[in-house]
CSV table of C-alpha atoms and ligand atoms in Angstrom, one decimal:
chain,number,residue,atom,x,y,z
A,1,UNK,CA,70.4,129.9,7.1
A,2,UNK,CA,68.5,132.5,4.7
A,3,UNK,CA,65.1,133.4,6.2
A,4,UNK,CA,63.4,131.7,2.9
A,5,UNK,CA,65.2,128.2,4.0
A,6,UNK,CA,64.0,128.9,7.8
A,7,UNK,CA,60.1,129.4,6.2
A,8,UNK,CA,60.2,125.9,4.8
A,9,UNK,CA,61.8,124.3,7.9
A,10,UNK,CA,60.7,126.2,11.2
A,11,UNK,CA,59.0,124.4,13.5
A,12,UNK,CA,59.1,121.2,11.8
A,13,UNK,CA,61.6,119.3,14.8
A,14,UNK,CA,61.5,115.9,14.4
A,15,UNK,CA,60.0,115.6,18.0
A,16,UNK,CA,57.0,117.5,17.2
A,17,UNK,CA,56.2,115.7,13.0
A,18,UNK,CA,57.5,111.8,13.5
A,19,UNK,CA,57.4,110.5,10.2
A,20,UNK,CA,55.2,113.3,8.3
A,21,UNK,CA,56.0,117.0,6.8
A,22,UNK,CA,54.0,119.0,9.0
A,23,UNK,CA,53.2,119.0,13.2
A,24,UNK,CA,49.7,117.0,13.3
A,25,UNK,CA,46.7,118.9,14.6
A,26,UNK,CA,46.1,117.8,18.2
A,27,UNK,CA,42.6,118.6,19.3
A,28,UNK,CA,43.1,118.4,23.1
A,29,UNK,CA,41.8,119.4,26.7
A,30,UNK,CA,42.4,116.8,28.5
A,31,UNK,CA,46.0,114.9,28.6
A,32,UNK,CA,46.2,111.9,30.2
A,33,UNK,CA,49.3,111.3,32.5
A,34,UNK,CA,50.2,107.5,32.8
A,35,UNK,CA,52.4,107.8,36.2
A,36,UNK,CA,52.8,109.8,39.1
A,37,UNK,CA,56.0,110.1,37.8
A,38,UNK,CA,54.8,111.5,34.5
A,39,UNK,CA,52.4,113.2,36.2
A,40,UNK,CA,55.0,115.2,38.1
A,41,UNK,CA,57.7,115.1,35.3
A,42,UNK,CA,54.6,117.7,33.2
A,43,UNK,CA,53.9,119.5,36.3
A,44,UNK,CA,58.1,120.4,36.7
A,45,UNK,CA,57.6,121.3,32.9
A,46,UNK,CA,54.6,122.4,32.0
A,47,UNK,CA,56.0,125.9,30.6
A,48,UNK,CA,58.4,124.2,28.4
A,49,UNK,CA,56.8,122.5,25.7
A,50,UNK,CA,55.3,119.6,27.5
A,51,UNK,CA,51.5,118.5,27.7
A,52,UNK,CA,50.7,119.2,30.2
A,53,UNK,CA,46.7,120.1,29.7
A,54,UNK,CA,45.2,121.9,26.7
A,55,UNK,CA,45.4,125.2,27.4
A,56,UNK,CA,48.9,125.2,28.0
A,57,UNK,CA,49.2,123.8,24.2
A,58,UNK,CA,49.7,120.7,22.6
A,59,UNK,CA,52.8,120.4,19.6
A,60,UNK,CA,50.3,121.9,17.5
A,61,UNK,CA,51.2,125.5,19.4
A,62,UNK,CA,54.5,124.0,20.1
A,63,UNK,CA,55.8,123.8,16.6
A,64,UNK,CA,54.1,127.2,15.7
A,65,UNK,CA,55.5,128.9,18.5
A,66,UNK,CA,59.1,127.7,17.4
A,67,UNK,CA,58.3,128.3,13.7
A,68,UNK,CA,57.2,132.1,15.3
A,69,UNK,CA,60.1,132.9,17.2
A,70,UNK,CA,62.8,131.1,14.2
A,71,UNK,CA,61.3,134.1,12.2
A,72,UNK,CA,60.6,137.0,14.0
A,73,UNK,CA,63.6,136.6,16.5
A,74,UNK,CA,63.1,137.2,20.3
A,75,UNK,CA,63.5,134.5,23.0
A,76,UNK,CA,59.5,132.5,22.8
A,77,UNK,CA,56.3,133.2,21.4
A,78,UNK,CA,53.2,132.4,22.6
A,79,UNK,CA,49.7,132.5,20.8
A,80,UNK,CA,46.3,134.1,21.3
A,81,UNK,CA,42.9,134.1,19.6
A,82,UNK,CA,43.1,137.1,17.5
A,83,UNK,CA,45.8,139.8,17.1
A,84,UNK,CA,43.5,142.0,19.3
A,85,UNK,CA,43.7,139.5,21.8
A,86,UNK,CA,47.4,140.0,21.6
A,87,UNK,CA,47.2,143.6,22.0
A,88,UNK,CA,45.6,143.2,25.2
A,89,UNK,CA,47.4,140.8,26.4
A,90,UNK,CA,50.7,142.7,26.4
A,91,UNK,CA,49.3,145.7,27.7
A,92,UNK,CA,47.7,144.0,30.4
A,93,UNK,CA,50.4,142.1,30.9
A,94,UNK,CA,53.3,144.7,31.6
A,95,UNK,CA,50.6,147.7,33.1
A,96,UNK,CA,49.0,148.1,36.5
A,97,UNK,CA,46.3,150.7,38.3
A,98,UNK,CA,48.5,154.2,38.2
A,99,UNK,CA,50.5,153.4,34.8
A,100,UNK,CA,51.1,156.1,32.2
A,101,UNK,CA,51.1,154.5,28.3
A,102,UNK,CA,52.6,155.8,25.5
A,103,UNK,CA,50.7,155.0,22.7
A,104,UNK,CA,50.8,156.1,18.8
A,105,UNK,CA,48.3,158.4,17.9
A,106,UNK,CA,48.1,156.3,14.6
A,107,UNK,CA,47.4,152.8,16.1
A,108,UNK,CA,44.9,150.2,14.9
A,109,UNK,CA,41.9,151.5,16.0
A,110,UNK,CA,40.5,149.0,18.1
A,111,UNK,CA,43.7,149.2,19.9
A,112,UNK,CA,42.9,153.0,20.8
A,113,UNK,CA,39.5,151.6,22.3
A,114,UNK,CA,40.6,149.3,24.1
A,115,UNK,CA,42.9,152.3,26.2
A,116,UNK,CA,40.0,154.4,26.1
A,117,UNK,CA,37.7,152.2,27.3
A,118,UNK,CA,39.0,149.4,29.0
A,119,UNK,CA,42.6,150.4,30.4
A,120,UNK,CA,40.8,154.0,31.3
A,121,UNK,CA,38.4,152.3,33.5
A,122,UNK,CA,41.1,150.3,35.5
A,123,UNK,CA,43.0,153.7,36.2
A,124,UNK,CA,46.3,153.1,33.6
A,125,UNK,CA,46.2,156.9,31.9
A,126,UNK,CA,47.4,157.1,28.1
A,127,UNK,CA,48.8,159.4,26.3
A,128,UNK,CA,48.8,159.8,22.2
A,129,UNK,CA,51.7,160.9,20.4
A,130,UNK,CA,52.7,161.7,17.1
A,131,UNK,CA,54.0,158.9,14.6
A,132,UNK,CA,56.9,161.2,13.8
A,133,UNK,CA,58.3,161.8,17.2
A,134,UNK,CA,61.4,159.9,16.7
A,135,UNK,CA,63.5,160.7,20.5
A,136,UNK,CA,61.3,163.7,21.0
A,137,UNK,CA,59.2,161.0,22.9
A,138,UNK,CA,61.6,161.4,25.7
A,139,UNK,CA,59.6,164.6,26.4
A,140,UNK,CA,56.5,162.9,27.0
A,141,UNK,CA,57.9,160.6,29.5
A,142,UNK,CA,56.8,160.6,33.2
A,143,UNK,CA,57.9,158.7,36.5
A,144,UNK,CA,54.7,156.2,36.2
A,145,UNK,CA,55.5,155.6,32.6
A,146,UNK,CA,55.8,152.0,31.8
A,147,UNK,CA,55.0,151.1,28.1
A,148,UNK,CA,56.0,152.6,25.1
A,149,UNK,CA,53.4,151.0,22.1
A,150,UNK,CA,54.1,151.4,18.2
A,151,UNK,CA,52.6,150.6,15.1
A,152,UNK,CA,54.6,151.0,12.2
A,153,UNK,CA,53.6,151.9,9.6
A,154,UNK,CA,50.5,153.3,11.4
A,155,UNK,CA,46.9,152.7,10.3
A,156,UNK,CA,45.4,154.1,7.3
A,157,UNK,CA,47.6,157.3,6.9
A,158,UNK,CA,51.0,155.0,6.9
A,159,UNK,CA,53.7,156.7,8.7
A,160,UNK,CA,56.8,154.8,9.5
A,161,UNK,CA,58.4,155.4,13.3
A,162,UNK,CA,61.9,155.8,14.0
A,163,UNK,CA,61.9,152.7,16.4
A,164,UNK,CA,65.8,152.6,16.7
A,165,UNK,CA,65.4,156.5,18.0
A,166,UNK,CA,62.8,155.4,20.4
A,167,UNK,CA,64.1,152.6,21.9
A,168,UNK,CA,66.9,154.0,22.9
A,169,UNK,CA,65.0,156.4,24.9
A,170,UNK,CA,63.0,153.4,26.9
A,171,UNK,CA,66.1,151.9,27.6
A,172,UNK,CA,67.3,154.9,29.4
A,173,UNK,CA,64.0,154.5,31.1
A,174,UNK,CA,64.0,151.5,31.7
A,175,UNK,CA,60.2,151.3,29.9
A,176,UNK,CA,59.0,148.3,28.2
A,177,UNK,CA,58.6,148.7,24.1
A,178,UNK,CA,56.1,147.3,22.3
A,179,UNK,CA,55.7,146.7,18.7
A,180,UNK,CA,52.3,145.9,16.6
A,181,UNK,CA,54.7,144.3,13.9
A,182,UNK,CA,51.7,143.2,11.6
A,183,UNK,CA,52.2,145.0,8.4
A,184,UNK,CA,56.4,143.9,9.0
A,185,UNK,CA,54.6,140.6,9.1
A,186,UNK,CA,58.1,138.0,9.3
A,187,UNK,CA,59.8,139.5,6.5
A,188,UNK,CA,59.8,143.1,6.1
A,189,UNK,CA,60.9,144.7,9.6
A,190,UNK,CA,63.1,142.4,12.1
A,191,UNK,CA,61.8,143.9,15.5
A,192,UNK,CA,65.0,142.4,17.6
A,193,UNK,CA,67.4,144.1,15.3
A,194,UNK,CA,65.5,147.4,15.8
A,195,UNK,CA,65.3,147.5,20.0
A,196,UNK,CA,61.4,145.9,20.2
A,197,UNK,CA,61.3,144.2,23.7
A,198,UNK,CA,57.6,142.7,22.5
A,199,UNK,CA,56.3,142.0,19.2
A,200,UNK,CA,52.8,141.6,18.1
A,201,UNK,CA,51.4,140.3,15.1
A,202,UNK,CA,47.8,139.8,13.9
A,203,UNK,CA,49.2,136.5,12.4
A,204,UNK,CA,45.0,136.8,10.7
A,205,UNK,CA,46.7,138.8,8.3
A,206,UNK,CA,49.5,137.3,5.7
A,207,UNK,CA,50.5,134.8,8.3
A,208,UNK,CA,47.2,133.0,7.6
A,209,UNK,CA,47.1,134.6,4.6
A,210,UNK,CA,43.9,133.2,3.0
A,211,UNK,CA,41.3,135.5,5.0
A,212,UNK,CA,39.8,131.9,6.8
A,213,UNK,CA,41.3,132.2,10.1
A,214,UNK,CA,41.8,135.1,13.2
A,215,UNK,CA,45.4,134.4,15.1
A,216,UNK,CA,47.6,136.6,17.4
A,217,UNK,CA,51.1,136.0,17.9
A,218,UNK,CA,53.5,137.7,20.9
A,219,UNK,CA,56.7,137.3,21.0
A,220,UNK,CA,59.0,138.2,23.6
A,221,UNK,CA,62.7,139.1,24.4
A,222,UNK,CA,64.0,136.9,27.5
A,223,UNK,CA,63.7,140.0,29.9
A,224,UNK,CA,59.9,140.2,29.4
A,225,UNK,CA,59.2,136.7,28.1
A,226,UNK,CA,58.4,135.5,31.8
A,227,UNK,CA,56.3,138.2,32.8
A,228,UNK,CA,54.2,138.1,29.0
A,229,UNK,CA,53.6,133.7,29.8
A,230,UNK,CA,52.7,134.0,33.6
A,231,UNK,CA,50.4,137.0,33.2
A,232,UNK,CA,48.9,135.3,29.5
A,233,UNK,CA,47.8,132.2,31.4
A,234,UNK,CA,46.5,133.7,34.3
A,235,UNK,CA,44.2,135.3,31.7
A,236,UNK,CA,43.4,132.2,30.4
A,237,UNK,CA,44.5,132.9,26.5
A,238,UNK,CA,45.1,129.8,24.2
A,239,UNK,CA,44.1,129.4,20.5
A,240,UNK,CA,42.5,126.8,18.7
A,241,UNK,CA,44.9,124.5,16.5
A,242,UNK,CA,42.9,124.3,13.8
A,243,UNK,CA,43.4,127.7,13.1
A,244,UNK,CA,47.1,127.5,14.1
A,245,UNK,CA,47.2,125.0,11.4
A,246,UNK,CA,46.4,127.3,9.2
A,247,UNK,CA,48.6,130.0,10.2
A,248,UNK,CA,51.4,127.4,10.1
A,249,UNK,CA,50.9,126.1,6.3
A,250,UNK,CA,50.8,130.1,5.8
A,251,UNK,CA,53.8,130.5,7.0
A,252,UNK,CA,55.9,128.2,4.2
A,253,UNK,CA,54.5,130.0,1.4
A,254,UNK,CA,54.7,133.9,2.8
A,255,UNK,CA,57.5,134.6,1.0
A,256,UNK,CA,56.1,134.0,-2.7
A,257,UNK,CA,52.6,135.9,-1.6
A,258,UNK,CA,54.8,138.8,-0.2
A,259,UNK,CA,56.6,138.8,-3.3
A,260,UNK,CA,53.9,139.3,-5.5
A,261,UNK,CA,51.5,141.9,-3.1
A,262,UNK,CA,55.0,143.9,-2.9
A,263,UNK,CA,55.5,143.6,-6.8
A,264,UNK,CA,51.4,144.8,-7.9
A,265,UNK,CA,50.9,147.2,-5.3
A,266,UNK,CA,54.4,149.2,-6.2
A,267,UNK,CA,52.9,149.1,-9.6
A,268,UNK,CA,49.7,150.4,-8.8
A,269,UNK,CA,51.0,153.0,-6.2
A,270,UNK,CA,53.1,154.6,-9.1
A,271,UNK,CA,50.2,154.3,-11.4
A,272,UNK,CA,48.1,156.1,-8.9
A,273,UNK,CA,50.8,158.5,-8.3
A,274,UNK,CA,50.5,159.9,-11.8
A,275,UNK,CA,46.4,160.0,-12.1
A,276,UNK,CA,44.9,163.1,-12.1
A,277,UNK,CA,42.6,162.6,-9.4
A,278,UNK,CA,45.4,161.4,-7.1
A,279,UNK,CA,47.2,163.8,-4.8
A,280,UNK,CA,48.9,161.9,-2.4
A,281,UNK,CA,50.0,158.0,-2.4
A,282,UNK,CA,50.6,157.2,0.4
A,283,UNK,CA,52.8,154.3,0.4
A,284,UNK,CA,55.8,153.6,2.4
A,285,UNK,CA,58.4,153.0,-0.3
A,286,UNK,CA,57.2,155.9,-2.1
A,287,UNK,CA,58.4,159.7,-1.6
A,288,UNK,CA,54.8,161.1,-0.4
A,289,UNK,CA,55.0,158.8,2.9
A,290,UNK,CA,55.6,160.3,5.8
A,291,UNK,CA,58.7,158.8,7.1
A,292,UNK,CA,59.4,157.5,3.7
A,293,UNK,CA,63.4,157.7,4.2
A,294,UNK,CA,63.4,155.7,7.8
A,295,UNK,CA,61.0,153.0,5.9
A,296,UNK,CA,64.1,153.0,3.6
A,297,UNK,CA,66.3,152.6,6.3
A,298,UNK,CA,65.1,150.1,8.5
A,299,UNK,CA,62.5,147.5,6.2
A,300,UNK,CA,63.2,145.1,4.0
A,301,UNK,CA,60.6,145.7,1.9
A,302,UNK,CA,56.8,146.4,1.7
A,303,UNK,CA,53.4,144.4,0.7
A,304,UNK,CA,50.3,144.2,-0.7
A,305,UNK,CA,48.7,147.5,1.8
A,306,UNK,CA,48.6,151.5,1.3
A,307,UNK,CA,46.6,154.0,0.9
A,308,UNK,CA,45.9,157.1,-1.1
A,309,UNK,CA,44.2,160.4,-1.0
A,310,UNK,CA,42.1,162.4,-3.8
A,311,UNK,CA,42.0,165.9,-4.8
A,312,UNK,CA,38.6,166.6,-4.6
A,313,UNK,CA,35.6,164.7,-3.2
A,314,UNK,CA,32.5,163.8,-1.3
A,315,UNK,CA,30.9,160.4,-0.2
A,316,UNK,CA,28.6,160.7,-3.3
A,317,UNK,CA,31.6,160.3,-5.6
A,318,UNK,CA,33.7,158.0,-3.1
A,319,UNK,CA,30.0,155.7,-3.2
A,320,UNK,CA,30.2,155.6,-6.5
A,321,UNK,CA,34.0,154.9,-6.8
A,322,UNK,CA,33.6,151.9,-4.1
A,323,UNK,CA,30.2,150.8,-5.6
A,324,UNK,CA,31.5,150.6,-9.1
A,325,UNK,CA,35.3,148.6,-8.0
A,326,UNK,CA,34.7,144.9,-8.9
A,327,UNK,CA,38.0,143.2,-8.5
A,328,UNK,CA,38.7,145.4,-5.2
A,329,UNK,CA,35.9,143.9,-2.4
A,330,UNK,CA,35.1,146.3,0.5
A,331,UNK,CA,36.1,144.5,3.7
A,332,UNK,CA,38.0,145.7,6.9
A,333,UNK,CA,40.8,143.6,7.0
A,334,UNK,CA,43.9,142.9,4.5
A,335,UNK,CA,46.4,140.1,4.3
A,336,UNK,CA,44.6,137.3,1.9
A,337,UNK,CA,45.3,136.6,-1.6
A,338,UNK,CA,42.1,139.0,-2.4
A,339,UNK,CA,42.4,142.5,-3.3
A,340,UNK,CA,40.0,144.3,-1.1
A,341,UNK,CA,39.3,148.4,-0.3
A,342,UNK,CA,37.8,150.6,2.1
A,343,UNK,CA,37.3,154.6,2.6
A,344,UNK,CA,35.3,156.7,4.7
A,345,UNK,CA,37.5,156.5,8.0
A,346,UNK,CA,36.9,159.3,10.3
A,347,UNK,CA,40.2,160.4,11.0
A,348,UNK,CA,39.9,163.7,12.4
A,349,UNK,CA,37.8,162.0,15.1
A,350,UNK,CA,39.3,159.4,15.5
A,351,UNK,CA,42.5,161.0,16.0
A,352,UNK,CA,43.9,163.7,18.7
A,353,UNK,CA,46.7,164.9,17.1
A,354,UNK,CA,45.9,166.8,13.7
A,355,UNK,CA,48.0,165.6,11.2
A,356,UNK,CA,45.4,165.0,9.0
A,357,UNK,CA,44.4,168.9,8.1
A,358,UNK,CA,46.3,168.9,5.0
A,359,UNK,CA,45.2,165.4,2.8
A,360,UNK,CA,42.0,165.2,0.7
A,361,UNK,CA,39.5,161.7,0.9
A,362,UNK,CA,41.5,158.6,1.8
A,363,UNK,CA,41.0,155.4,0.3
A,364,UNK,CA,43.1,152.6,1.8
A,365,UNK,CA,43.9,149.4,-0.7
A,366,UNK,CA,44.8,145.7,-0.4
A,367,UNK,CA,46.4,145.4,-3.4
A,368,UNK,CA,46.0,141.3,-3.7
A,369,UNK,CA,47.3,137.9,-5.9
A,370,UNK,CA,44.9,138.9,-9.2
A,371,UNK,CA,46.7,139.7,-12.8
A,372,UNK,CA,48.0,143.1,-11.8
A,373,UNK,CA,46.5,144.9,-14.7
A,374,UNK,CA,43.2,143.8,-14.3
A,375,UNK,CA,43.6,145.0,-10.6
A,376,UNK,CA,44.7,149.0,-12.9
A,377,UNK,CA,41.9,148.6,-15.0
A,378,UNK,CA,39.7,148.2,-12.4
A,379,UNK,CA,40.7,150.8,-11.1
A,380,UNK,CA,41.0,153.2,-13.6
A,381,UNK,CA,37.4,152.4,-14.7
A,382,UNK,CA,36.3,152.7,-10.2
A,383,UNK,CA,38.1,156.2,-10.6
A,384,UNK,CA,35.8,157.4,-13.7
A,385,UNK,CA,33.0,156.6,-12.2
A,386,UNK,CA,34.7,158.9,-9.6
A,387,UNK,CA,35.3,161.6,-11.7
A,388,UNK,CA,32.0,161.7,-13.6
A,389,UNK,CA,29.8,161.7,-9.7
A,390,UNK,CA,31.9,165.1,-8.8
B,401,LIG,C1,43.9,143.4,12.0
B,401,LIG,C2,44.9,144.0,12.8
B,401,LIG,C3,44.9,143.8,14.2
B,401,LIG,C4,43.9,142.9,14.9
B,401,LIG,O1,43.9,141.6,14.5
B,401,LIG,P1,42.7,140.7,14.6
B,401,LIG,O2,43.2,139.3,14.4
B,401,LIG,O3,41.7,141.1,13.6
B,401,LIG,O4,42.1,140.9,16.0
B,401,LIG,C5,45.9,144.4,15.0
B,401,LIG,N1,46.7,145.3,14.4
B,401,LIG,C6,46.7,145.5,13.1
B,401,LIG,C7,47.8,146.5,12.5
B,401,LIG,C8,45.8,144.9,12.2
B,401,LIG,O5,45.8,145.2,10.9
């Protein structure tokens, strides 16, 4: 089956629906267990899709895990309250006191707190490296080295990672790789194809879709899936199905709302690419991307998010391009039907390799479901407003 019949049909067994279109929302703690014998039928299989009490899930997570691992590939899936959440929960999962991480220097930045703060304090050592290592990661490899984590494209400045190169070098290792497949979201980079042993996804993003709901996914090749579940409940993660309602009805329309970001924001990005105040755009199906010929490669295809960089500039005029935007919302997320934008990231600071010496100020965009040249005008009109506070 074609990925856009699997969107309308995952997780929509019989077993979990009965007689209606999509799982019902079960709003559970307690399950009730009518026997000794179903008692100890649920406790024989409580970690395979039956009630067995609500943390563990009800169909509501059942369905959604199914519908999850239908479309991103991998062996299960389970869910977690945000894709943060997520994030930590594979780390935490697959590291112990005395680890080594490899982590891309480029990551989600709440991602490189949490191993600056968190993972630092309980003794596991991390190591940034550059987006654009490729197999040159082999060099940074040590005997206590246990996780390889990606992000591709990675935050803000958008360079894609040569996953295929570096999985092949944690294989050799025998080190666990780790995706944070979010801006792939389930259509535009198939992890499993590509070497990823985990997969993360901030499913708060396109998954929900309508900016209404936070939601981490993990999925999980059948070497690691048993290690991710055990150590994921001993932590105590579960998410609310209300939300994972949400993320579910997401799902059977992602394909149309991918369409459409991909569509405006390739429109834009070459519009930008041609303004005189523009020097680099820096979006992944575009030349100017770092990694632009991989992206071509291994995706499928790209969304509503990029960024791009100025000639000239100071906050004054960037305060009075953002100030002036009206269709484009300052907001730090991406992922809804909204087109939203955001600047002033510190990314020298932020960063610990330098791969930032050479671009001008950054403005990242989510380029959303709005007529597409309403979302240029707006623009254009943000970007002399721009111009005029240089
Ligand atoms: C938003 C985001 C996250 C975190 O997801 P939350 O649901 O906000 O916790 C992780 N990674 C990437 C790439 C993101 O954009």
């Amino acid at each position: 089956m074609k990925k856009d019949t699997k969107i309308v049909h995952a997780g929509r067994d019989k077993k979990w629906t009965g007689q209606v279109v999509s799982p019902p929302v079960y709003h559970a703690s307690t399950i009730i267990h009518d026997t000794v014998e179903d008692l100890k039928y649920a406790i024989k299989n409580k970690n395979n899709h039956v009630m067995f009490y609500g943390r563990r899930g009800t169909p509501t997570h059942f369905a959604f895990r199914e519908a999850m691992t239908e479309l991103e590939g991998g062996y299960d899936c389970l869910v977690y309250p945000s894709g943060l959440a997520a994030i930590n929960a594979a780390l935490l999962s697959f590291l112990s006191s005395g680890d080594h991480l490899l982590m891309v220097d480029t990551t989600y930045e709440p991602t490189r707190h949490l191993c600056n703060k968190v993972l630092k304090r309980m003794g596991i050592e991390t190591t940034y490296y550059d987006p654009l290592i490729g197999a040159g990661i082999k060099n940074l490899i040590k005997d206590n080295t246990k996780v390889i984590f990606t992000e591709s494209p990675g935050s803000v400045t958008m360079e894609i990672q040569d996953i295929p190169a570096i999985s092949k070098i944690a294989k050799e290792h025998d080190i666990v790789l780790m995706l944070d497949n979010t801006w792939g979201n389930l259509l535009s980079f198939d992890p499993y194809v590509h070497g990823v042993d985990i997969s993360i996804q901030a499913a708060t993003k396109y998954i929900v879709g309508h900016s209404d709901a936070m939601l981490g996914t993990i999925t999980a090749n059948e070497k690691h899936w048993s290690q991710l579940y055990d150590n994921s409940f001993y932590m105590g993660y579960t998410a609310a199905p209300d939300d994972i309602n949400l993320a579910m009805r997401g799902i059977r329309t992602i394909k149309i709302r991918m369409k459409q970001h991909e569509q405006s924001a390739l429109k834009i990005a070459k519009w930008l690419s041609s303004h005189e105040e523009v020097d680099k755009v820096l979006h992944p199906a575009l030349t100017d991307c770092p990694g632009h010929e991989i992206w071509k490669r291994d995706f499928n295809g790209s969304n509503g998010l990029f960024s791009f960089t100025l000639k000239q500039g100071d906050d004054n005029a960037m305060t009075a391009l953002l100030d002036n935007l009206k269709l484009f919302k300052m907001g730090y997320s991406w992922g809804g039907f909204e087109s939203l934008v955001m600047s002033f990231y510190n990314l020298k600071k932020e960063r610990e390799l330098n791969h930032w010496d050479n671009y001008g100020p950054l403005v990242r965009l989510h380029v959303g479901l709005e007529d597409v040249d309403d979302l240029i005008a707006d623009l254009d009109q943000g970007l002399e407003h721009y111009k005029k506070a240089l």
